[in-house]
Short mmCIF file of N, CA and C in Angstrom, two decimals:
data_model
loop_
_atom_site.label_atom_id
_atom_site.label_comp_id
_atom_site.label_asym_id
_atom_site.label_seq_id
_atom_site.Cartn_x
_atom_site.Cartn_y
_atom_site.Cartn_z
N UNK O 143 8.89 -1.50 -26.46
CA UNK O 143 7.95 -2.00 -25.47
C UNK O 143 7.56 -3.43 -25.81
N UNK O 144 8.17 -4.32 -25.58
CA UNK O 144 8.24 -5.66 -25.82
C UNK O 144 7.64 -6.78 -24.62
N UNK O 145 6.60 -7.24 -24.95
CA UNK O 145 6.43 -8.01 -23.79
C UNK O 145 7.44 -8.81 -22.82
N UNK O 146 7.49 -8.89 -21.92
CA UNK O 146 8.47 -10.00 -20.93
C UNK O 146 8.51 -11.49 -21.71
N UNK O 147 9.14 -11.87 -22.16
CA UNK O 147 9.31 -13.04 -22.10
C UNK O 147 10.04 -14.37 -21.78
N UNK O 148 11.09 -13.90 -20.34
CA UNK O 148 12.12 -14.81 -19.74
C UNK O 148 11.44 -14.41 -18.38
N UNK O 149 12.28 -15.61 -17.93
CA UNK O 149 11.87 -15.55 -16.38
C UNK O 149 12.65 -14.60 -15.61
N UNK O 150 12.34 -14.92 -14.44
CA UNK O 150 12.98 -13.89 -13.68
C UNK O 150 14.41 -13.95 -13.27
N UNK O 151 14.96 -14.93 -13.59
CA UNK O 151 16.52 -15.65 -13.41
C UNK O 151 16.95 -14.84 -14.24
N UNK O 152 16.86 -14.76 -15.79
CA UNK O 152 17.14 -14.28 -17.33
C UNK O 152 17.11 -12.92 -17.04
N UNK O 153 16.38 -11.77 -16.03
CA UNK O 153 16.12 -10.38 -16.23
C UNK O 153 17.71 -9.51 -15.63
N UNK O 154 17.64 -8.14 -16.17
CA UNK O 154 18.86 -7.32 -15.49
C UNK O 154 18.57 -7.37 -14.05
N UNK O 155 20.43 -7.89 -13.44
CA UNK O 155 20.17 -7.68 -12.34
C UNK O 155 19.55 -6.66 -11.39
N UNK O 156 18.93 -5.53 -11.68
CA UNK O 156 18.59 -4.59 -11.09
C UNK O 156 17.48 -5.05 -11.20
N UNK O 157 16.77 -5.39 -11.87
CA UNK O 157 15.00 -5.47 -12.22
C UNK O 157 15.20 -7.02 -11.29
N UNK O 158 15.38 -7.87 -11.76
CA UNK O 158 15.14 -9.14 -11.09
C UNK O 158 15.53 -8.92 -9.34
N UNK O 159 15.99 -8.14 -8.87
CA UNK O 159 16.42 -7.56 -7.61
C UNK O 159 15.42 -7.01 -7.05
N UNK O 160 14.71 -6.00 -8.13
CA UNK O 160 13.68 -5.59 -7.23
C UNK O 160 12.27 -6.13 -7.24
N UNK O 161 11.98 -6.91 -8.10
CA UNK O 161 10.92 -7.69 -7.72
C UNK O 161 10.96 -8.77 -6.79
N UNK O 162 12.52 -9.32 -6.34
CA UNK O 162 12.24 -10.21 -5.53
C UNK O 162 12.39 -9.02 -4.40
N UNK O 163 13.12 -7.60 -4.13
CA UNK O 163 13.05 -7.56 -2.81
C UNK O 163 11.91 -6.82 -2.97
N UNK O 164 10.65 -6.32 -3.74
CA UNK O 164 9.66 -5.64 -3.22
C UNK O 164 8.47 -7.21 -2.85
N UNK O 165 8.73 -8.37 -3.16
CA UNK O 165 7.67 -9.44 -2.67
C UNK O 165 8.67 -9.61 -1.39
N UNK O 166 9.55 -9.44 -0.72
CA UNK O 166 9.99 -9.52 0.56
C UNK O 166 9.43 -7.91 1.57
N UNK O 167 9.65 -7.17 1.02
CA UNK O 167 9.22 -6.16 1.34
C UNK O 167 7.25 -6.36 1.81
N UNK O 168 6.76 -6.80 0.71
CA UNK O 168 5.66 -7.00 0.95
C UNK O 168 5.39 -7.74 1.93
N UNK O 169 5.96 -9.07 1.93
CA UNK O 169 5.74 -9.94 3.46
C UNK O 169 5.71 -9.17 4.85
N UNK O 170 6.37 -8.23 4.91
CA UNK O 170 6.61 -6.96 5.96
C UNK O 170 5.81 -6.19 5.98
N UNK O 171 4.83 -5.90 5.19
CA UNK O 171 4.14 -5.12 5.92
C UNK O 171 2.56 -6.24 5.40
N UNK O 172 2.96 -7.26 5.26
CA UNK O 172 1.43 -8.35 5.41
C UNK O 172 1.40 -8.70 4.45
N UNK O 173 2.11 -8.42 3.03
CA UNK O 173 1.11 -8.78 1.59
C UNK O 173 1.39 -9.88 1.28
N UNK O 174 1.13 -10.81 0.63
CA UNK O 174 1.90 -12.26 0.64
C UNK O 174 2.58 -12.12 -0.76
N UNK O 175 3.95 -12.80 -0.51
CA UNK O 175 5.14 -13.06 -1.71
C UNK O 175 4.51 -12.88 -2.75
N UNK O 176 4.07 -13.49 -3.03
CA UNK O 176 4.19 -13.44 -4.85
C UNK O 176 2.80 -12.16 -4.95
N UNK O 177 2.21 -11.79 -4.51
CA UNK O 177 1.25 -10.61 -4.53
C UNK O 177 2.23 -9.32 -5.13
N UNK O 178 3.12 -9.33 -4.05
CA UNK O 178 4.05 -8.17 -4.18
C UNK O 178 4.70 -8.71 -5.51
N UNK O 179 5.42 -9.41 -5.57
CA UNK O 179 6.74 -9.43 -6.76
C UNK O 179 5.79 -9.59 -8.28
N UNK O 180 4.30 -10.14 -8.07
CA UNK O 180 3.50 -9.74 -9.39
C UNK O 180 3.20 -8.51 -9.63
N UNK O 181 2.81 -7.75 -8.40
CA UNK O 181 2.99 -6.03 -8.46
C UNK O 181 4.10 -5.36 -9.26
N UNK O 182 5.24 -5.83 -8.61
CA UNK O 182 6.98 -5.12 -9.14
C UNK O 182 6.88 -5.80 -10.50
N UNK O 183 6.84 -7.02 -10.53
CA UNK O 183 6.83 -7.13 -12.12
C UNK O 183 5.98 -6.17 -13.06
N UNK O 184 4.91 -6.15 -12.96
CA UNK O 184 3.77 -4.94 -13.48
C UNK O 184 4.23 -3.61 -13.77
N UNK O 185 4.60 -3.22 -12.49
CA UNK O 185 4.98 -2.11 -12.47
C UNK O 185 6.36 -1.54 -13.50
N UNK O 186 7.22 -2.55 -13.41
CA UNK O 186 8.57 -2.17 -13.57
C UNK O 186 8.13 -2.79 -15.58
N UNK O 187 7.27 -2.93 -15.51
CA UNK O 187 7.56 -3.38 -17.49
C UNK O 187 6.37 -2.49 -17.87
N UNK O 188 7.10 -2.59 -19.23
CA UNK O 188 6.85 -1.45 -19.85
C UNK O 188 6.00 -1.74 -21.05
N UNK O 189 5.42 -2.77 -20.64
CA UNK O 189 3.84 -3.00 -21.65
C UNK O 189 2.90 -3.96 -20.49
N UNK O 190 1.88 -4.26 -21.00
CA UNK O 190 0.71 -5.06 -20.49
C UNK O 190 0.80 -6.13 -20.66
N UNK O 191 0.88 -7.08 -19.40
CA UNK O 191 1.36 -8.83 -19.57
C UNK O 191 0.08 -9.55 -19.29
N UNK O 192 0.07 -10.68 -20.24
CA UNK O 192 -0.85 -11.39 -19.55
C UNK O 192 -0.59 -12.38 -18.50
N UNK O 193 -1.44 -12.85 -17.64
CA UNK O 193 -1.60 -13.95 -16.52
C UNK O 193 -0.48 -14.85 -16.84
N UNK O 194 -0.40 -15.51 -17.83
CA UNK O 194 0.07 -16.49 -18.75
C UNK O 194 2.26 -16.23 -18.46
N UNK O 195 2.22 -14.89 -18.83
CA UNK O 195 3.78 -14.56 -19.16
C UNK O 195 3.99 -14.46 -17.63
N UNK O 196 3.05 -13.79 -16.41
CA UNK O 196 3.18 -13.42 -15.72
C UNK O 196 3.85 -14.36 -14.98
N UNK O 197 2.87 -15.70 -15.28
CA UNK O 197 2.92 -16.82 -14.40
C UNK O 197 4.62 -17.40 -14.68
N UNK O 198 4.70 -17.61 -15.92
CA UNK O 198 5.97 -18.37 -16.32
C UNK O 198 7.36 -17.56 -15.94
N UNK O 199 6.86 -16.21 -16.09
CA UNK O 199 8.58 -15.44 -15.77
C UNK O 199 8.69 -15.34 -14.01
N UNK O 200 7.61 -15.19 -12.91
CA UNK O 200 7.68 -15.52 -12.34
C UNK O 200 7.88 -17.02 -11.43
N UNK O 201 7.42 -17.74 -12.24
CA UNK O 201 7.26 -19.33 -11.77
C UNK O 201 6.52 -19.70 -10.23
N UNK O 202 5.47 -18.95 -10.80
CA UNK O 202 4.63 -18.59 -10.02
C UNK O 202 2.81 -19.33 -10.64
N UNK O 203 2.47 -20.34 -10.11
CA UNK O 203 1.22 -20.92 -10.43
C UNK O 203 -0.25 -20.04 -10.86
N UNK O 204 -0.20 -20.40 -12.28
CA UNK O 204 -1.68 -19.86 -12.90
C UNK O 204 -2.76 -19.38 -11.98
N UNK O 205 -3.24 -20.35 -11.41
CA UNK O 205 -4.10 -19.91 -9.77
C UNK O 205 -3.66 -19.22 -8.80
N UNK O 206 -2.67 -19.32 -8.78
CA UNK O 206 -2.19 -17.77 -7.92
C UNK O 206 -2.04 -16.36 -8.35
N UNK O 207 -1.88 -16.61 -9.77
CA UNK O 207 -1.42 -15.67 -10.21
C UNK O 207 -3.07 -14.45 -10.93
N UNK O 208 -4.01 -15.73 -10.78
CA UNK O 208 -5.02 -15.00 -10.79
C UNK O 208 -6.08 -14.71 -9.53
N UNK O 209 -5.64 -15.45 -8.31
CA UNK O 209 -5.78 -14.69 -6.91
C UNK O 209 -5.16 -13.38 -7.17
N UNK O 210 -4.37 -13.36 -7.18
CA UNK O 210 -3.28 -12.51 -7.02
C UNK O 210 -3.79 -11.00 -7.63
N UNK O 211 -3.79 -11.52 -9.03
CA UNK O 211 -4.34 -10.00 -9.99
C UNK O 211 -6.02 -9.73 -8.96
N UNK O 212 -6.61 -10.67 -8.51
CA UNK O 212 -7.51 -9.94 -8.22
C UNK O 212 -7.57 -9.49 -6.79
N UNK O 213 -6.77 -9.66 -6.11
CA UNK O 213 -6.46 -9.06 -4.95
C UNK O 213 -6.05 -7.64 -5.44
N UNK O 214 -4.82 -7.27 -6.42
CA UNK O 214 -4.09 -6.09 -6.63
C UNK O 214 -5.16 -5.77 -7.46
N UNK O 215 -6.16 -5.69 -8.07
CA UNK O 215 -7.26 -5.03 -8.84
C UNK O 215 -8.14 -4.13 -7.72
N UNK O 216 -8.25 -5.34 -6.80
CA UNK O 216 -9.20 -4.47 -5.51
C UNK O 216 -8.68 -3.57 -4.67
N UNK O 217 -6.82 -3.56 -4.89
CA UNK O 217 -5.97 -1.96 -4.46
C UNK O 217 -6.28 -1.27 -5.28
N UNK O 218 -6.82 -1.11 -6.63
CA UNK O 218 -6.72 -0.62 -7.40
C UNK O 218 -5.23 0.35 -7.65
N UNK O 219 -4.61 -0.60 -7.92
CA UNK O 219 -2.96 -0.61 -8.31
C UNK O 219 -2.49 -1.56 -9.45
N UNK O 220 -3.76 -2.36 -9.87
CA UNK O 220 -3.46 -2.79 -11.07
C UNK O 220 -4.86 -3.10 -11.95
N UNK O 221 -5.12 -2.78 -13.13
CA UNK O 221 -6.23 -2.80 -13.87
C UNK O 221 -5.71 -3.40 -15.20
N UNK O 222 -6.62 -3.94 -15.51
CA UNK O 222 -6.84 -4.93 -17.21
C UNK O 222 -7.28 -4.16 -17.44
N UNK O 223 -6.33 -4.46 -18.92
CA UNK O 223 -6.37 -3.53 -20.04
C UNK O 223 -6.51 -4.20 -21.34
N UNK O 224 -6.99 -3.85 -22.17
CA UNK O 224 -7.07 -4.54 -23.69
C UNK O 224 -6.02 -4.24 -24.59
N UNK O 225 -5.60 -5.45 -25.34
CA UNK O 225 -4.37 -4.92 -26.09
C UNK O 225 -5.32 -5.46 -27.51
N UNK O 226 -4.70 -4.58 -28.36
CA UNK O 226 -5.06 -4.36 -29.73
C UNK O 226 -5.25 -6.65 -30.18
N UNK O 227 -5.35 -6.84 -31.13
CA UNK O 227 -5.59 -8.01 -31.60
C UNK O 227 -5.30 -9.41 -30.69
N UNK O 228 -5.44 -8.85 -29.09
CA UNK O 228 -5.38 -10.38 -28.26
C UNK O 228 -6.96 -10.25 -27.28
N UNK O 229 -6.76 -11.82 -27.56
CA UNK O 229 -8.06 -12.41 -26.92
C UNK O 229 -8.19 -12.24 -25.46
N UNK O 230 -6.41 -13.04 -25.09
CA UNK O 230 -6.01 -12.53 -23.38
C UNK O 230 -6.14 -11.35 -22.93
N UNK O 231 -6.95 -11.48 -21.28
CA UNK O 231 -7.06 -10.00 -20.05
C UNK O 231 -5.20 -9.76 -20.53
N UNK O 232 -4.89 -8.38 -20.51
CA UNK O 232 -3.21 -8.10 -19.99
C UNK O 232 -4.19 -7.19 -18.85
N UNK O 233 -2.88 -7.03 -18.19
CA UNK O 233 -2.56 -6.20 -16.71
C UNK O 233 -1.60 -5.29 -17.01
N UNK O 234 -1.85 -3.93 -16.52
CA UNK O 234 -0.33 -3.07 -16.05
C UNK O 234 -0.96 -2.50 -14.69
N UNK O 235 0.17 -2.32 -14.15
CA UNK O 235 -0.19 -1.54 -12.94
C UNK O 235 0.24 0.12 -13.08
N UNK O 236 -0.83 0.94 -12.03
CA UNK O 236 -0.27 2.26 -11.38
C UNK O 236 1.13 2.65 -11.99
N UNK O 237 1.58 3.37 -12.37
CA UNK O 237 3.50 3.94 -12.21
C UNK O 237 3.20 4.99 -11.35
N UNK O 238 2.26 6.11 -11.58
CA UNK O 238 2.78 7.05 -10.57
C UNK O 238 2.50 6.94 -9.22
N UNK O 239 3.99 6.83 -8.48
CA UNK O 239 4.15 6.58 -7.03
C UNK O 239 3.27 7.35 -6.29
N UNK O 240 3.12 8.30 -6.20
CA UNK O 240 1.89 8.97 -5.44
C UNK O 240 0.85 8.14 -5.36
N UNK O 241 0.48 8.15 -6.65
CA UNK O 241 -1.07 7.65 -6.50
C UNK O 241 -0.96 6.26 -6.07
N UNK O 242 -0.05 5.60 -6.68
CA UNK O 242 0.21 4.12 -5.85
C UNK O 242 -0.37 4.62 -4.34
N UNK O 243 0.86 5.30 -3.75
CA UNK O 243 0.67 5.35 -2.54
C UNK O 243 -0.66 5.65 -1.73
N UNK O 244 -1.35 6.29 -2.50
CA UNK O 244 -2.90 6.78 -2.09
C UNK O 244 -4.12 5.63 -2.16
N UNK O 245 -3.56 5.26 -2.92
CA UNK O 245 -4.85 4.14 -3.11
C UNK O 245 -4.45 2.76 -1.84
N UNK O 246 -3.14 2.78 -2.03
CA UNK O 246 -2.71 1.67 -0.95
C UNK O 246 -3.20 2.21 0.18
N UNK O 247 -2.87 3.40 0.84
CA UNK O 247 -3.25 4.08 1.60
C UNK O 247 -4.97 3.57 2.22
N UNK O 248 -5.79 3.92 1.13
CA UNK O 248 -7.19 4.11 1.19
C UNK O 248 -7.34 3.04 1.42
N UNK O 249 -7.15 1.61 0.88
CA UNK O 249 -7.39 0.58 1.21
C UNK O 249 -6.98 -0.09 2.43
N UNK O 250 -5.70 0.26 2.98
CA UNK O 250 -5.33 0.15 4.14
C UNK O 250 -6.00 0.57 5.48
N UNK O 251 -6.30 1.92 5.11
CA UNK O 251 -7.48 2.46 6.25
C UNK O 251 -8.74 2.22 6.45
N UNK O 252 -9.11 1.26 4.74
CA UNK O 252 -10.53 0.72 5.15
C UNK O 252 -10.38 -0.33 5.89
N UNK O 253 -9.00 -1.23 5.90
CA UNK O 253 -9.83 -2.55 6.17
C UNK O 253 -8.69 -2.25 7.48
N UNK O 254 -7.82 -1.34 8.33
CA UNK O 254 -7.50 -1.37 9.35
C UNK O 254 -7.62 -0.40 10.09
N UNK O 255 -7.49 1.34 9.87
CA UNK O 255 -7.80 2.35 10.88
C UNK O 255 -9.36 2.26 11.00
N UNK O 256 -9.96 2.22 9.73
CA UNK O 256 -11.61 2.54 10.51
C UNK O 256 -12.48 1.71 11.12
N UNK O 257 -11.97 0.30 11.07
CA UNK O 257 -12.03 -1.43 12.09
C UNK O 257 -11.92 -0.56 13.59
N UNK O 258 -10.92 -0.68 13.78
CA UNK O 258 -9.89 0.20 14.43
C UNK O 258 -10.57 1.20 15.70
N UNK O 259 -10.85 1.98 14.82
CA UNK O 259 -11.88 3.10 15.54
C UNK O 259 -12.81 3.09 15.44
N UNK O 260 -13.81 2.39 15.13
CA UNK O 260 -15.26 1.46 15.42
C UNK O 260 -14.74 0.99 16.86
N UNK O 261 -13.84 -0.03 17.12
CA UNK O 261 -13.62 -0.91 18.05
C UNK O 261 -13.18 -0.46 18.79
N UNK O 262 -12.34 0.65 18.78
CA UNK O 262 -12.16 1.36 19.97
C UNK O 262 -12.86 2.62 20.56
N UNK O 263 -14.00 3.02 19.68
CA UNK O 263 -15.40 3.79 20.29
C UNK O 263 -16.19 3.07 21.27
N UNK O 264 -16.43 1.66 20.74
CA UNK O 264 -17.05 1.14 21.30
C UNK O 264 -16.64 0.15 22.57
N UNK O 265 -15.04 0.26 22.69
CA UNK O 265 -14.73 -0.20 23.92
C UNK O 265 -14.31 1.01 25.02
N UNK O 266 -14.87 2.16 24.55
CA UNK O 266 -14.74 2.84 25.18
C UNK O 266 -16.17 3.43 25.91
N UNK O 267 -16.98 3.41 24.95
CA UNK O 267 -18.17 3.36 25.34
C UNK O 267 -18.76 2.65 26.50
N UNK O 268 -18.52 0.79 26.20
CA UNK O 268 -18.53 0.08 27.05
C UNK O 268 -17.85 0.30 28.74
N UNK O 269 -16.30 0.61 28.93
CA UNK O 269 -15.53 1.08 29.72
C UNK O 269 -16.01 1.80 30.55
N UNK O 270 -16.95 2.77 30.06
CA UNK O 270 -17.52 4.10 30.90
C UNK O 270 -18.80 2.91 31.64
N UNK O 271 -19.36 2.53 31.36
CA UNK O 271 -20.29 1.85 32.02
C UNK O 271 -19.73 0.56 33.22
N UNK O 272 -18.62 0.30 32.94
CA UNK O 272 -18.32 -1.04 33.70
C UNK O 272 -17.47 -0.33 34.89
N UNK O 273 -17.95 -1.01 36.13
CA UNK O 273 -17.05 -0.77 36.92
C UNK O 273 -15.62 -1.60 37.58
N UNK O 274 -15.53 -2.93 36.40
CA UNK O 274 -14.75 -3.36 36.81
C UNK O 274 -13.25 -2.93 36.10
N UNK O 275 -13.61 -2.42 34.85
CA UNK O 275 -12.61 -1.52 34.16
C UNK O 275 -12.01 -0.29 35.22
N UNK O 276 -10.64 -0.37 35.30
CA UNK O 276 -9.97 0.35 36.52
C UNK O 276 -10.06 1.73 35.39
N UNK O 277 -9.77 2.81 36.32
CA UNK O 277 -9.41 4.02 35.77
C UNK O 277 -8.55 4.34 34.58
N UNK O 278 -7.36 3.65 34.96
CA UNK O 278 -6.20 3.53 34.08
C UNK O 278 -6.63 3.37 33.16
N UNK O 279 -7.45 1.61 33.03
CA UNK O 279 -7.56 0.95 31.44
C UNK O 279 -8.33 1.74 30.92
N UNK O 280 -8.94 3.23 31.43
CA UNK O 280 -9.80 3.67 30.75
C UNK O 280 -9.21 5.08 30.08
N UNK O 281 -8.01 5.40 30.67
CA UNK O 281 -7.04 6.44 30.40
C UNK O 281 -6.12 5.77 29.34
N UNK O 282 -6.22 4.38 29.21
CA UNK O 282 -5.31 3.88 28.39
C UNK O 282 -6.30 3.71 26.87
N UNK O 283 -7.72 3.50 27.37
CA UNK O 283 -8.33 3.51 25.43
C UNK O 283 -8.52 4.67 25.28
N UNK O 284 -8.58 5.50 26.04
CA UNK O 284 -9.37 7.01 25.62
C UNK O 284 -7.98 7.40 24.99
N UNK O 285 -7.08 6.72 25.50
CA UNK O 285 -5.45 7.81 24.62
C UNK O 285 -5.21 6.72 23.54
N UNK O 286 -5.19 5.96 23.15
CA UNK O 286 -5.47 5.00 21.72
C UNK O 286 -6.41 5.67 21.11
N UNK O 287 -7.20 5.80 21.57
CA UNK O 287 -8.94 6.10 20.78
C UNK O 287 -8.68 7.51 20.26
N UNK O 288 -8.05 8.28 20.86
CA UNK O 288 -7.59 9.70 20.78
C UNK O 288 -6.33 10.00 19.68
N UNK O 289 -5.15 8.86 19.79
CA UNK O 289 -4.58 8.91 18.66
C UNK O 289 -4.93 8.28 17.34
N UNK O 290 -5.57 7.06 17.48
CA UNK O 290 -6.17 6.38 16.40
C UNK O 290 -6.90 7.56 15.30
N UNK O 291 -7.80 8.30 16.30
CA UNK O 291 -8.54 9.92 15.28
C UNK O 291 -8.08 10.67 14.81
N UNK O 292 -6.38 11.00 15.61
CA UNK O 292 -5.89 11.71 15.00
C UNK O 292 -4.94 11.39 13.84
N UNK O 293 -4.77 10.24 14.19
CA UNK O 293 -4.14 9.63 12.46
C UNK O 293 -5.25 10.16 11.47
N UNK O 294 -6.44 9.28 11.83
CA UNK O 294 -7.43 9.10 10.95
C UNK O 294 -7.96 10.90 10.03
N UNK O 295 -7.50 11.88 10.84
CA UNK O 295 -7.81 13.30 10.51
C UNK O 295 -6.72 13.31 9.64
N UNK O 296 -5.41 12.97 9.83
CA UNK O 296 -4.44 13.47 9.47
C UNK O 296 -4.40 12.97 8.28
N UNK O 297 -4.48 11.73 7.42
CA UNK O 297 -4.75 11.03 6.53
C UNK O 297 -5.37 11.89 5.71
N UNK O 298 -6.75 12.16 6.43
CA UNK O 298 -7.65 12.40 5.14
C UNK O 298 -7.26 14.05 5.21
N UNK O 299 -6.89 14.71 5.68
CA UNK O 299 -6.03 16.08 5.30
C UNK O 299 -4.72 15.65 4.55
N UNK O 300 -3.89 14.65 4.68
CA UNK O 300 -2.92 14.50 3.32
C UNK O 300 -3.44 14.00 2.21
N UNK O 301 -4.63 13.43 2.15
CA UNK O 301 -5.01 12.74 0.84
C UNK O 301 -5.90 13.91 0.03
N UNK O 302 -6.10 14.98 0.88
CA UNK O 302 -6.64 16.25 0.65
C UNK O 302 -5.63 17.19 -0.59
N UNK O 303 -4.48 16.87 -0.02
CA UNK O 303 -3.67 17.78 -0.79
C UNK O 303 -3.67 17.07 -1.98
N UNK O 304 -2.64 18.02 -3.28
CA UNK O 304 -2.56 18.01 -4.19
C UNK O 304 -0.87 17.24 -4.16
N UNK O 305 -0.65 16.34 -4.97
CA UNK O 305 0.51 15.57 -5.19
C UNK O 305 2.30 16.39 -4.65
N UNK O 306 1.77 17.49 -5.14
CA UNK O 306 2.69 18.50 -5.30
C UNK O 306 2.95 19.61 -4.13
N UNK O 307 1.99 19.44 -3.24
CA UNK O 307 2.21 19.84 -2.02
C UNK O 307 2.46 18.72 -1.14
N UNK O 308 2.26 17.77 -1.03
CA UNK O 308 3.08 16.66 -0.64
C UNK O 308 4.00 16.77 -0.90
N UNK O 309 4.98 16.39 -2.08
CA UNK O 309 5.97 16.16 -2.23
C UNK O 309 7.11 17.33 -1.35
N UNK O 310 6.24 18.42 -1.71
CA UNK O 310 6.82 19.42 -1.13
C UNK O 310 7.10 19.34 0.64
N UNK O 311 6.08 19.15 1.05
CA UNK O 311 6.49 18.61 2.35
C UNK O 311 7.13 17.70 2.93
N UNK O 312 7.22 16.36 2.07
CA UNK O 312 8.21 15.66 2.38
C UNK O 312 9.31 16.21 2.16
N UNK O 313 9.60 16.65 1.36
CA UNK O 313 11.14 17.20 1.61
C UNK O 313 11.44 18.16 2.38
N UNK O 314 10.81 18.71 2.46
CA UNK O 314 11.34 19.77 3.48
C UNK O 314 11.33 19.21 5.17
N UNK O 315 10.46 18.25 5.35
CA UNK O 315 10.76 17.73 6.56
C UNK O 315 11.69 17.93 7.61
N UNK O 316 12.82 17.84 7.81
CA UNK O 316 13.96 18.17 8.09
C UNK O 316 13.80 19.66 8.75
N UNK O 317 13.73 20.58 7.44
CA UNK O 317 13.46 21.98 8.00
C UNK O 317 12.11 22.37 9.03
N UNK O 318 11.06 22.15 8.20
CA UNK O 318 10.13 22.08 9.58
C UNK O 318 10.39 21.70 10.45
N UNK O 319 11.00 20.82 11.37
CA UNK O 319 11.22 19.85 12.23
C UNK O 319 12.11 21.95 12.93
N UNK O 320 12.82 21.78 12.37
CA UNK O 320 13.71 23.05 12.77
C UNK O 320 13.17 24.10 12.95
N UNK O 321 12.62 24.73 12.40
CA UNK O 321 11.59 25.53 12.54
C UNK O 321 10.57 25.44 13.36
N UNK O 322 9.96 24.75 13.15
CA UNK O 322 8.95 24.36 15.06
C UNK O 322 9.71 24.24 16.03
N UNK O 323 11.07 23.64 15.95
CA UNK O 323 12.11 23.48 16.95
C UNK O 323 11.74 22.19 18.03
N UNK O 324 11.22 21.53 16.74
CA UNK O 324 10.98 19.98 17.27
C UNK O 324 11.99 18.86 17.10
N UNK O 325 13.51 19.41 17.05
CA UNK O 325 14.41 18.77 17.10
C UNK O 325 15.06 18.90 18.61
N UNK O 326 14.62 19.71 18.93
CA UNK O 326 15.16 19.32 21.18
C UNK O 326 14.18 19.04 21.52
N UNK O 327 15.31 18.19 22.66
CA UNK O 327 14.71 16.84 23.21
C UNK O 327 13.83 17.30 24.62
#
């Protein structure tokens, strides 16, 4: 368990692969570049780096790189940690994918499904009172507003379960689908 100490040019092609495609990955669903590929770096090593190594093997600027940790601190997907005889914060992130996924999750739904459905209660609310809102546009938030909740139920009944009943359901996917006979069209 050796700290990183080359850049990201210097790493096995498999590792240097996936930190650049999980900071592309990240751009896709909003996170900005180097957020993500300081994540994959974290994640994918196998001790606690500081800011410092972080910055240089990425080539990625000191000030970003401590935006950065504190953006992924507030996913809580990455936490400082103390290493035995150093002065320097190190960082590791999350490994187990689940919980990655849950916390991303949680944070995602704070700052976009429950925005979300605030704003669409209350333009629905509004709607019922106005008469210049046609029927339709009002058949059209009440069925947003209606699925938006039912995400929002559905969420917090998967974050309900236990890791292991998840998993379980994802795989089987496929078969359920068959079994309900929600594969005809």
């Amino acid at each position: 368990m050796t700290e990183i100490s080359k850049t990201i040019d210097a790493m096995p092609e498999a590792v240097r692969r996936f930190i650049l495609h999980w900071g592309d990955m990240g751009q896709q669903w909003g996170v900005n570049r180097s957020i993500a590929q300081i994540h994959a770096l974290l994640y994918i090593s196998e001790a606690p780096l500081p800011a410092e190594t972080i910055s240089e093997t990425l080539g990625i600027a000191r000030s970003n790189v401590s935006n950065s940790l504190k953006e992924l601190t507030g996913y809580r997907i990455v936490r400082r940690v103390p290493v035995s005889g150093e002065r320097r914060d190190h960082f590791t992130a999350e490994t187990d994918v689940w919980e990655l996924a849950r916390r991303i999750a949680a944070v995602r739904k704070a700052r976009e499904i429950d925005p979300a459905l605030e704003t669409l209660s209350h333009c629905l609310s509004d709607a019922e009172g106005d008469a210049e809102v046609s029927d339709e546009q009002r058949r059209r938030l009440r069925e947003m507003h209606a699925f938006t909740a039912d995400m929002d139920r559905w969420y917090t009944q998967m974050q309900a379960l236990p890791v292991r009943t998840l998993t379980r359901l994802v795989r089987l996917g496929d078969r359920i689908v068959a079994l309900l006979g929600l594969n005809r069209s």
